[in-house]
XYZ file of C-alpha atoms in Angstrom:
724
model
C 134.489 47.040 106.003
C 135.667 50.399 106.463
C 131.938 52.683 106.729
C 132.565 56.173 107.234
C 131.579 57.964 110.828
C 127.726 59.672 109.323
C 126.339 62.840 111.345
C 123.135 62.324 112.363
C 121.422 64.068 109.933
C 122.610 61.062 107.802
C 124.133 62.607 104.889
C 126.056 65.319 106.201
C 130.123 63.476 107.035
C 132.331 64.698 109.361
C 135.081 63.523 107.532
C 135.718 65.970 105.000
C 137.283 64.087 101.634
C 140.852 65.224 102.060
C 140.555 64.358 105.590
C 140.690 66.376 108.880
C 142.574 65.665 112.109
C 141.002 63.832 115.180
C 141.290 67.078 117.620
C 139.762 69.371 114.642
C 137.174 66.986 114.573
C 135.868 66.882 118.682
C 136.874 71.335 118.242
C 133.824 71.128 115.630
C 131.553 69.149 117.466
C 131.769 70.690 120.717
C 132.024 74.334 119.562
C 128.893 74.645 119.820
C 128.333 73.692 123.008
C 131.258 75.374 125.319
C 130.597 77.247 127.564
C 132.182 81.323 127.273
C 134.647 82.224 129.553
C 134.472 83.759 132.864
C 133.448 87.249 133.482
C 136.950 89.971 133.627
C 136.940 92.308 135.986
C 133.487 94.699 137.711
C 132.925 96.742 133.765
C 130.539 96.773 131.930
C 132.300 95.513 129.094
C 133.595 91.908 129.415
C 136.000 89.698 127.161
C 133.872 88.337 124.171
C 134.543 85.462 123.308
C 131.529 85.090 120.764
C 132.511 84.090 117.051
C 132.203 86.822 114.381
C 130.607 89.454 117.299
C 130.034 90.457 119.805
C 127.255 89.285 122.715
C 125.031 92.697 123.296
C 122.778 93.013 126.529
C 120.445 95.258 127.366
C 116.184 96.604 128.794
C 114.915 97.529 126.130
C 110.854 98.694 126.425
C 108.497 97.059 123.517
C 105.537 97.555 122.780
C 102.999 95.103 123.159
C 98.880 95.710 123.028
C 96.750 98.271 123.845
C 95.645 96.888 126.576
C 100.239 96.974 128.169
C 101.355 99.955 126.449
C 104.989 99.727 126.286
C 107.361 96.664 129.019
C 110.465 96.524 129.860
C 112.168 93.362 128.607
C 115.349 91.838 128.200
C 117.395 91.612 125.000
C 120.117 89.512 124.398
C 121.939 89.730 121.081
C 124.235 86.598 120.706
C 125.335 84.844 117.584
C 122.836 86.587 115.468
C 119.947 85.802 116.314
C 118.621 88.448 119.440
C 115.823 87.431 121.943
C 114.067 88.565 124.656
C 112.341 87.366 128.522
C 110.043 89.360 130.942
C 111.583 90.791 134.229
C 109.294 89.309 136.976
C 111.469 90.758 139.807
C 114.423 93.749 139.803
C 116.528 91.319 140.830
C 116.569 89.329 137.834
C 117.207 92.177 135.726
C 119.926 90.870 134.551
C 119.591 87.067 132.835
C 122.742 86.565 132.119
C 125.134 83.700 134.131
C 128.110 85.020 136.105
C 130.204 83.045 132.771
C 127.990 84.455 129.723
C 130.566 87.410 128.418
C 128.461 90.636 127.306
C 128.617 94.450 126.095
C 126.005 95.952 128.385
C 124.393 98.582 126.478
C 121.899 101.170 128.512
C 122.049 102.155 132.362
C 121.381 99.315 134.268
C 122.571 100.538 138.137
C 125.310 98.557 140.272
C 123.299 97.563 142.597
C 120.552 94.966 140.386
C 124.041 93.281 139.170
C 125.579 92.747 142.269
C 122.127 91.163 143.479
C 121.929 89.498 140.582
C 125.028 88.414 140.798
C 124.823 86.964 144.523
C 121.223 85.217 144.060
C 122.406 83.776 140.237
C 122.644 80.467 141.323
C 119.394 80.118 143.245
C 117.890 82.063 140.759
C 115.308 80.554 138.544
C 116.103 80.336 134.830
C 114.105 83.075 132.836
C 112.157 81.753 130.223
C 112.548 83.129 126.422
C 109.407 84.737 124.997
C 110.691 85.646 121.667
C 113.506 85.054 119.605
C 114.652 86.999 116.526
C 117.175 85.368 114.112
C 118.688 88.571 112.132
C 119.601 86.787 108.855
C 116.092 86.563 107.489
C 115.010 89.657 109.141
C 115.150 93.969 108.714
C 115.322 96.771 110.548
C 115.292 100.452 111.349
C 114.836 103.950 112.796
C 111.726 105.756 113.638
C 111.498 109.016 111.891
C 108.821 110.685 114.394
C 110.763 109.289 118.048
C 114.879 109.449 118.593
C 114.600 106.201 120.766
C 112.404 103.967 118.822
C 113.367 101.760 116.204
C 111.739 98.263 114.245
C 113.098 95.093 113.737
C 110.674 93.139 110.543
C 110.271 89.192 110.202
C 108.122 87.497 108.319
C 105.198 87.379 110.426
C 105.523 90.357 113.062
C 106.972 93.875 113.426
C 108.783 93.935 116.763
C 108.348 98.424 118.560
C 110.691 99.209 120.460
C 111.523 101.698 122.831
C 115.237 102.531 123.848
C 115.489 105.456 127.090
C 118.437 107.598 125.102
C 119.163 109.106 121.954
C 122.853 107.355 122.001
C 121.061 103.795 123.582
C 119.520 103.572 120.093
C 122.478 104.260 118.375
C 124.778 101.712 119.935
C 121.176 98.972 119.443
C 121.076 99.709 115.736
C 124.906 99.549 115.608
C 125.110 96.380 117.005
C 122.343 95.098 115.050
C 124.728 95.731 112.190
C 127.947 94.519 112.833
C 126.044 91.313 113.946
C 124.140 91.093 110.632
C 127.027 92.242 108.813
C 128.695 89.069 110.755
C 125.893 86.497 110.376
C 125.256 86.730 106.183
C 123.425 84.437 104.524
C 125.262 81.271 104.189
C 124.950 79.284 107.399
C 123.713 76.069 105.398
C 126.851 76.214 103.067
C 129.011 76.376 106.368
C 132.010 73.600 106.778
C 129.908 70.938 106.718
C 130.567 68.575 103.089
C 127.471 66.670 101.605
C 129.451 63.903 100.081
C 127.816 61.650 97.119
C 127.349 57.833 98.471
C 127.615 56.946 95.152
C 130.385 55.073 95.806
C 131.144 54.030 100.020
C 134.060 51.673 99.175
C 133.727 48.355 100.736
C 135.988 44.974 101.253
C 135.452 41.324 102.405
C 138.654 40.577 102.630
C 138.780 41.028 106.330
C 135.974 38.558 107.033
C 137.008 36.205 104.670
C 140.280 35.557 106.038
C 138.289 35.373 109.490
C 136.605 32.864 108.529
C 139.448 31.128 106.930
C 141.024 30.820 109.773
C 138.576 29.265 111.758
C 138.622 26.638 109.205
C 135.406 27.637 107.639
C 134.731 25.974 103.895
C 134.987 27.778 100.950
C 131.329 26.955 99.879
C 130.271 29.297 103.429
C 132.805 31.577 103.177
C 131.484 32.633 99.589
C 127.565 32.328 100.790
C 128.815 34.207 103.765
C 130.800 37.345 101.485
C 127.686 37.569 99.087
C 124.956 37.320 102.305
C 127.522 40.568 103.828
C 127.613 42.730 100.423
C 123.285 42.085 99.899
C 123.163 43.282 103.284
C 125.531 46.346 101.590
C 123.697 47.198 98.879
C 120.239 48.048 100.467
C 121.855 49.642 103.626
C 123.425 51.338 100.711
C 120.369 52.194 98.393
C 118.563 53.352 101.570
C 121.394 56.235 102.452
C 121.165 57.456 99.318
C 117.378 57.877 99.333
C 118.065 60.016 102.784
C 120.786 61.428 101.076
C 118.663 62.834 98.582
C 115.890 63.791 100.845
C 118.275 65.511 102.585
C 119.945 67.742 99.729
C 116.368 68.718 98.463
C 116.033 70.135 102.103
C 118.601 72.670 102.630
C 118.084 73.457 99.354
C 114.118 74.247 100.328
C 115.506 75.985 103.085
C 118.360 78.036 101.110
C 115.206 79.111 98.611
C 113.170 80.560 102.350
C 115.585 82.171 103.086
C 117.570 83.627 100.154
C 113.486 84.617 99.325
C 113.357 87.072 102.914
C 116.525 89.298 101.279
C 115.555 88.719 98.425
C 114.074 92.316 98.159
C 116.376 94.414 100.206
C 119.220 92.783 99.453
C 120.273 94.458 96.044
C 121.042 97.862 95.383
C 121.211 98.373 99.205
C 124.571 100.666 101.143
C 125.639 98.970 103.451
C 125.002 102.187 106.202
C 121.296 101.537 105.253
C 118.852 99.318 107.314
C 117.272 96.804 105.309
C 113.394 96.718 104.649
C 112.225 94.141 102.911
C 109.142 94.662 100.003
C 106.454 94.334 102.924
C 107.414 96.499 105.431
C 108.294 98.959 102.875
C 104.842 99.207 101.388
C 103.387 99.047 104.711
C 105.679 102.442 106.274
C 105.168 104.463 103.673
C 101.272 103.967 103.211
C 100.202 107.721 104.394
C 102.591 109.265 103.210
C 106.785 110.560 102.888
C 106.549 112.528 106.058
C 107.342 112.023 109.489
C 104.447 111.731 111.156
C 103.542 108.786 108.496
C 105.614 106.867 110.519
C 103.553 107.351 113.897
C 100.336 106.901 111.724
C 101.153 103.227 111.243
C 102.949 102.803 115.208
C 100.567 100.641 116.299
C 99.483 98.264 113.038
C 101.131 95.338 114.307
C 100.315 94.293 118.185
C 103.078 91.867 119.075
C 103.191 88.058 119.058
C 104.688 87.810 122.361
C 101.669 86.307 124.636
C 100.534 83.509 121.602
C 103.662 83.041 119.118
C 102.444 81.273 116.514
C 103.388 77.859 114.887
C 102.483 76.669 111.499
C 101.181 72.510 110.859
C 102.707 70.652 108.708
C 100.181 69.699 106.833
C 99.860 73.008 105.552
C 99.325 73.992 101.997
C 101.234 76.682 101.602
C 100.080 77.693 97.619
C 96.729 77.342 96.058
C 96.280 74.718 93.981
C 95.898 74.919 90.596
C 92.142 74.626 89.618
C 92.488 75.449 85.432
C 91.876 72.640 82.683
C 95.554 72.571 82.536
C 96.164 74.773 80.654
C 99.037 77.641 81.291
C 97.756 81.341 81.384
C 100.703 82.955 82.299
C 99.509 85.354 79.715
C 97.199 87.142 82.192
C 98.928 90.124 83.743
C 96.150 91.208 85.955
C 97.720 94.941 88.093
C 99.480 94.673 91.465
C 98.265 98.345 92.317
C 95.461 100.956 92.427
C 96.810 104.420 90.000
C 98.317 107.204 92.003
C 95.803 109.423 92.884
C 95.737 112.639 90.693
C 94.046 114.933 92.972
C 94.979 115.756 97.149
C 92.569 113.482 99.244
C 90.071 116.424 101.312
C 89.696 115.092 105.111
C 85.313 114.680 104.596
C 83.938 114.038 108.991
C 81.722 110.820 109.105
C 80.060 111.909 111.638
C 78.351 115.217 110.610
C 77.165 113.496 107.850
C 75.407 110.789 109.643
C 74.770 112.494 113.230
C 70.854 112.808 112.017
C 70.360 109.253 111.153
C 70.382 106.996 113.909
C 68.098 104.306 113.420
C 67.565 104.663 110.026
C 68.422 102.291 106.909
C 72.140 103.546 106.165
C 71.295 101.807 102.340
C 69.038 105.819 101.755
C 70.567 107.595 102.914
C 73.221 109.456 100.015
C 77.256 109.802 101.248
C 79.718 111.747 99.360
C 82.270 109.498 97.607
C 84.616 110.274 100.393
C 83.771 107.179 102.115
C 83.571 104.642 99.049
C 85.991 102.541 97.633
C 86.231 102.044 93.950
C 84.324 98.797 93.648
C 80.687 97.951 93.658
C 78.389 95.980 96.033
C 78.349 93.637 92.846
C 82.378 93.477 92.942
C 81.994 92.856 96.397
C 80.173 90.011 96.134
C 83.341 88.506 93.672
C 85.492 88.397 97.153
C 83.411 85.743 97.907
C 85.311 83.548 95.991
C 88.592 84.695 96.784
C 89.459 81.301 97.940
C 87.227 78.908 95.718
C 90.235 76.464 95.634
C 88.859 75.293 98.952
C 85.655 74.107 96.677
C 87.972 72.865 93.724
C 89.406 70.933 97.166
C 85.688 70.032 98.753
C 85.010 68.300 95.130
C 88.202 66.612 95.059
C 86.768 65.292 98.649
C 83.822 64.381 97.758
C 84.827 62.548 94.130
C 87.807 60.066 96.761
C 84.724 60.021 98.939
C 85.375 61.581 101.798
C 82.602 63.737 103.121
C 83.967 65.079 106.180
C 86.978 66.635 103.866
C 84.430 67.916 101.800
C 82.082 69.424 104.463
C 85.501 71.696 106.230
C 86.347 72.485 102.914
C 82.981 73.985 102.765
C 83.149 75.428 106.270
C 86.661 76.921 105.034
C 85.277 78.279 102.368
C 81.996 80.387 104.047
C 84.500 81.483 106.469
C 87.161 82.968 104.350
C 84.708 85.775 102.680
C 85.493 87.483 105.779
C 88.853 87.934 106.004
C 89.338 90.485 103.105
C 86.895 92.598 105.982
C 89.613 93.876 107.874
C 90.472 96.722 108.222
C 87.566 97.559 105.081
C 86.545 100.541 106.727
C 84.459 102.435 102.972
C 81.631 101.545 101.568
C 81.218 100.130 98.285
C 78.855 102.012 95.279
C 75.699 101.275 95.550
C 74.795 99.616 91.812
C 72.234 101.296 90.228
C 69.009 98.328 88.891
C 69.663 96.372 86.239
C 73.733 97.628 87.702
C 76.129 93.950 86.125
C 79.629 92.639 86.604
C 81.222 89.939 85.392
C 84.091 88.433 85.811
C 86.240 85.736 84.014
C 88.711 84.248 85.742
C 90.491 81.253 83.940
C 93.562 81.057 86.125
C 91.353 79.981 89.176
C 89.409 78.227 86.817
C 86.153 80.655 87.735
C 83.413 82.646 86.282
C 81.638 84.749 88.032
C 78.428 87.067 86.851
C 76.034 89.099 89.428
C 72.906 91.821 88.928
C 71.160 94.391 91.325
C 67.635 92.943 90.764
C 65.681 95.240 92.693
C 65.804 98.394 93.785
C 63.418 98.227 97.719
C 64.372 96.526 98.706
C 68.207 96.420 97.510
C 68.850 92.511 96.245
C 72.171 91.286 94.557
C 71.773 88.263 92.550
C 75.094 86.404 91.873
C 76.146 83.404 89.871
C 79.257 81.412 89.635
C 80.490 77.969 88.031
C 83.669 76.651 89.023
C 85.062 72.945 88.675
C 82.365 70.693 89.834
C 80.427 73.428 91.042
C 78.048 75.847 91.008
C 78.016 78.924 93.690
C 74.591 81.155 94.136
C 72.052 83.297 96.160
C 71.189 86.691 96.407
C 71.760 88.822 99.727
C 69.649 91.886 100.619
C 71.619 94.231 102.980
C 69.489 95.762 105.723
C 71.732 98.714 107.427
C 71.230 100.464 110.585
C 73.407 103.665 112.273
C 73.005 103.227 116.406
C 75.616 106.560 117.053
C 77.985 104.769 117.711
C 78.206 102.123 115.486
C 76.154 100.976 112.213
C 74.965 97.531 112.170
C 75.066 95.047 108.806
C 71.994 92.326 108.555
C 72.696 91.188 105.427
C 68.800 89.368 104.537
C 69.759 85.634 101.980
C 70.565 82.208 101.250
C 73.744 81.392 99.428
C 73.405 78.268 97.462
C 76.368 75.400 96.994
C 75.910 72.278 94.522
C 78.230 69.847 93.316
C 77.812 67.714 90.498
C 77.427 64.500 92.040
C 74.169 66.014 93.587
C 75.361 67.059 97.069
C 73.880 70.707 97.925
C 74.993 73.327 101.334
C 72.701 76.535 102.238
C 74.132 79.058 104.718
C 73.384 82.410 105.577
C 75.687 85.249 106.522
C 76.107 86.303 109.979
C 75.413 90.113 111.643
C 78.116 92.805 110.701
C 78.701 95.826 112.709
C 81.283 98.513 112.441
C 82.311 100.459 115.402
C 83.909 103.434 117.112
C 82.243 106.400 114.108
C 82.034 109.070 116.489
C 85.359 107.795 118.341
C 88.470 105.674 118.644
C 89.597 103.735 116.050
C 87.999 102.479 112.736
C 86.916 98.457 113.008
C 84.278 95.388 111.635
C 83.527 92.676 113.644
C 81.233 89.527 112.149
C 79.424 87.545 115.184
C 75.978 85.079 115.534
C 75.664 81.765 114.362
C 76.164 80.366 110.790
C 74.446 77.075 109.667
C 75.946 75.629 106.835
C 72.950 72.856 106.016
C 74.084 69.157 103.800
C 71.529 67.545 102.507
C 73.815 64.346 102.524
C 75.662 63.487 105.378
C 77.408 66.441 107.242
C 76.138 69.931 107.920
C 78.119 72.430 110.138
C 77.963 74.505 112.835
C 80.405 77.646 112.966
C 79.644 80.790 116.264
C 81.717 84.024 115.199
C 81.845 84.974 118.947
C 81.175 89.110 119.642
C 84.342 90.969 120.433
C 84.392 92.277 123.166
C 86.049 96.063 124.270
C 88.600 94.214 126.580
C 89.358 91.083 123.916
C 92.649 89.865 123.532
C 91.750 87.126 121.182
C 89.304 88.551 118.895
C 88.252 87.629 115.689
C 87.738 83.587 116.713
C 85.235 81.181 115.037
C 84.004 78.412 116.295
C 81.837 75.613 115.057
C 81.997 71.831 114.168
C 80.391 68.715 111.574
C 77.841 66.610 112.031
C 76.615 63.703 110.325
C 73.479 62.887 110.001
C 71.973 61.271 113.469
C 73.014 64.466 115.188
C 77.362 62.932 116.399
C 80.151 64.982 115.926
C 82.426 64.182 113.127
C 85.010 67.591 113.605
C 86.009 69.998 115.715
C 86.562 73.471 112.987
C 88.087 76.350 114.972
C 90.146 79.930 114.054
C 89.841 83.545 113.441
C 87.920 84.528 110.175
C 91.252 87.441 109.632
C 93.932 84.634 109.549
C 93.670 81.217 108.711
C 90.971 78.613 110.600
C 92.201 74.689 111.494
C 90.242 71.467 112.591
C 90.670 68.436 114.562
C 88.963 65.122 113.597
C 86.593 63.432 116.290
C 84.038 64.165 118.842
C 87.137 66.360 120.630
C 86.242 69.175 121.916
C 89.485 70.797 122.864
C 90.803 73.690 124.608
C 94.149 73.649 122.816
C 95.837 76.765 120.957
C 96.358 76.596 117.096
C 100.000 77.836 118.438
C 100.679 75.070 120.760
C 102.621 72.856 118.602
C 101.936 69.595 120.493
C 97.985 70.639 118.860
C 97.222 67.938 116.134
C 95.233 70.181 114.423
C 95.261 70.456 110.566
C 95.612 73.478 108.879
C 92.167 74.490 106.137
C 92.531 77.411 105.525
C 95.353 80.420 105.575
C 94.564 83.965 104.436
C 96.862 85.586 101.458
C 99.483 88.073 102.587
C 98.529 92.025 102.207
C 99.493 93.582 98.960
C 102.443 95.618 98.961
C 100.641 99.035 97.662
C 98.218 99.413 100.346
C 96.143 102.172 99.631
C 93.624 103.830 102.873
C 91.153 101.335 101.681
C 93.128 98.401 102.339
C 91.968 96.230 99.762
C 93.222 93.340 98.567
C 95.224 92.160 96.130
C 91.790 90.051 94.357
C 89.619 92.943 95.111
C 92.025 95.462 93.274
C 92.155 93.603 90.464
C 88.055 93.817 90.026
C 87.826 97.002 88.577
C 91.091 96.875 85.634
C 90.041 96.865 82.319
C 92.306 94.685 80.543
C 92.871 94.790 77.715
C 90.492 94.380 75.191
C 87.846 93.588 78.083
C 86.109 97.057 77.460
C 84.956 96.532 73.843
C 83.385 93.062 75.164
C 81.554 94.709 78.266
C 77.957 95.170 78.374
C 77.049 98.769 79.166
C 75.706 97.941 82.025
C 79.305 96.718 83.970
C 79.858 98.254 86.939
C 83.861 98.755 84.873
C 82.128 101.480 82.759
C 80.647 104.124 86.265
C 82.054 107.216 85.889
C 81.890 107.886 89.490
C 83.630 104.645 90.687
C 86.248 105.630 87.694
C 86.940 108.544 88.835
C 87.303 108.173 92.191
C 89.556 105.237 91.631
C 92.125 107.079 89.668
C 91.822 109.961 91.991
C 89.818 112.184 91.020
C 87.697 113.399 93.753
C 85.576 116.297 92.203
C 84.433 114.514 89.115
C 83.555 111.621 91.141
C 81.763 113.000 93.615
C 79.742 115.334 90.305
C 79.117 111.885 88.887
C 77.966 110.678 92.062
C 75.824 112.989 92.561
C 74.086 112.754 88.220
C 73.844 108.939 89.233
C 71.768 108.953 92.092
C 69.287 111.560 90.821
C 69.053 108.556 88.391
C 68.793 106.285 91.348
C 65.556 107.812 93.123
C 63.296 107.341 90.253
C 64.231 103.223 89.868
C 61.576 102.419 92.110
C 59.274 103.957 90.027
C 60.904 102.216 87.059
C 60.661 98.547 88.976
C 56.717 99.597 89.919
C 56.141 99.899 86.180
C 56.794 96.214 85.375
C 60.651 96.383 85.264
C 62.186 92.824 85.369
C 65.733 91.857 85.537
C 67.936 90.503 82.553
C 69.921 87.424 83.794
C 67.942 86.477 86.971
C 64.604 85.524 88.031
C 62.764 83.660 90.708
C 60.704 80.509 89.908
C 58.000 81.183 93.526
C 57.967 84.322 95.454
C 59.613 82.953 98.478
C 62.697 81.569 96.271
C 66.572 82.831 96.080
C 67.110 84.325 92.491
C 68.838 81.744 90.140
C 70.691 82.529 86.623
C 68.992 82.013 83.616
C 71.478 81.471 81.600
C 72.384 83.424 77.953
C 75.108 85.716 79.429
C 78.147 84.313 78.256
C 76.245 82.798 74.859
C 75.763 87.017 74.494
C 79.391 88.199 75.088
C 80.411 86.104 72.597
C 78.029 87.338 70.044
C 78.325 90.476 71.569
C 74.172 91.457 70.852
C 74.001 93.346 73.831
C 70.756 95.864 72.026
C 68.699 94.410 74.828
C 70.800 96.291 77.569
C 70.145 100.055 78.115
C 73.350 102.045 79.092
C 71.876 103.082 82.354
C 75.170 105.449 83.132
C 75.043 108.097 80.026
C 72.865 111.273 80.680
C 69.214 110.634 81.063
C 65.826 112.976 81.205
C 62.681 111.628 83.165
C 60.826 111.545 79.654
C 63.758 108.571 78.316
C 63.096 106.473 81.913
C 59.829 106.908 81.587
C 59.925 105.616 78.045
C 62.214 102.377 78.851
C 59.614 101.644 80.985
């Protein structure tokens, strides 16, 4: 029997269908591990033996973080891969072995090189900190600094700086030539995928050998049948492996192609490619050279904590709809272009006289608002509603632990959209409402402002097998350098099988109001109480001044007996993981040996970023899709004029409308004291949460809004008194 020799990947044959001689096959097998030739002479330019591109090395300054700033790193470009290492001591400046052939870029003195060459035999191998595959990366030069350039990957951005203009030009030229020499064709190389349909097999040699030994003919036939049967089973297994490997390589091809898809077509060979994500990120502020500096330190290097991804991750949201296709629903992906140029206004000049006061009663210009209301911001908590659909399914299958874990992930995911959001949502008018019908997500949401003093917003959402409701009263205080927001209220989640979870939100603080980079942090303990077997405790760690790993969330799920069933950890702006069992592990999520499983990961930001830093989900909230305006009640937030003008970039009109509506807002307390009651929500008892009374979606279907006043229209004090 003659069986082809197979590569360790099983389906990659080392035999070409047309045949390869042994010498050529040996060279193909060893080409990855052969050392480069020795150095030639004492020149900095060394003979290059790399296939398709020369090897380049040198020292670059890399931005690490705000605490450590720029750090020197040793960079080596070889075979389409850029790797970099830390420089521990001056004698370790050149981290190459004497046998490696490279071209040096930069002014590297002879003394360190000679010390390196003399000590290379006893020097400890330096650890590679990071690598970048140029095949799926892009790069460009800085517009504001002629020594700086950037390299963009799918997960991070490298900020690099050279010692001179000529050094930067040399590095960019080397990157460009290497990218050309290593196009997206690695998987289509010299390997051939041979289908195992007709593998040749012969039993002649076996039959002759058995007959020569005098074995009876019946026994020979029996042996032949056994061998053919065994080979048939092996053939089926090889066929399955072949199909699996083909699918795997096809998937990798698609992933690689996707990383270059945006930049590849229609780009001149002399222009460095930039993916759509980075193009949007670096064109946010303006088209002038100063915009480069505004984004300078937005992406912090991941050098100290490399990111690895768990194999159990969910790469896409599951379809939680009723099974129908909603491809006809086209939601917008960006806000309208502003009609006016925005004016700069100092926040400190507006609120410096309100230290220690409740900011919900301070009227700020429209420039400090984002074009959504607090009613719509409540709906942002439902961005990752698929977690609740997943929790519902786990509960139905009898896995109460995974249900509790997914509920915990949902409670954390609501904070992800607050990262980089420094503007204030509009304070709704009394009786203002907001609806969101998202059949593609399988949810319907409704909210209403039910009280003006104190400001209380109630909401209700229905999903596949679950209902979510609650009310929130935000109390904010200004403390000079920061603004602290304390949410008061209880959120309730009820599944169709009767299991209920309740929790309250943690505190939020906005720092550096006067000086420094504005940022938001969430801190406190969140207790998620279940009425059955499991409950969860989550601690949002408060960020310190020198915190190198901010936004941490840690906690655990315990049963009714107080026994820990799982440990939860992650970051509220990135992802959340869990480890089953009572094991409090200090293993980092980035550790590839960690057995942690992914619960939730934040979706990528939109390519069309504005100063509001809205998520792709938030961008759709104030949109008036075709035919929607005619179905909305006159109290819906989408019809609020100042908010609409702000979204369109009509800042003067927005400010005038905001002042007009605030005059009406100041009369709301009198209206509330005169006996006004919410239209769609009601409290059963004074201590309970506002609950949805029903009827809204039915009224929407009939378009009967007779009892809903036009709260955004023109008004007089006499009209307001009559409506009370």
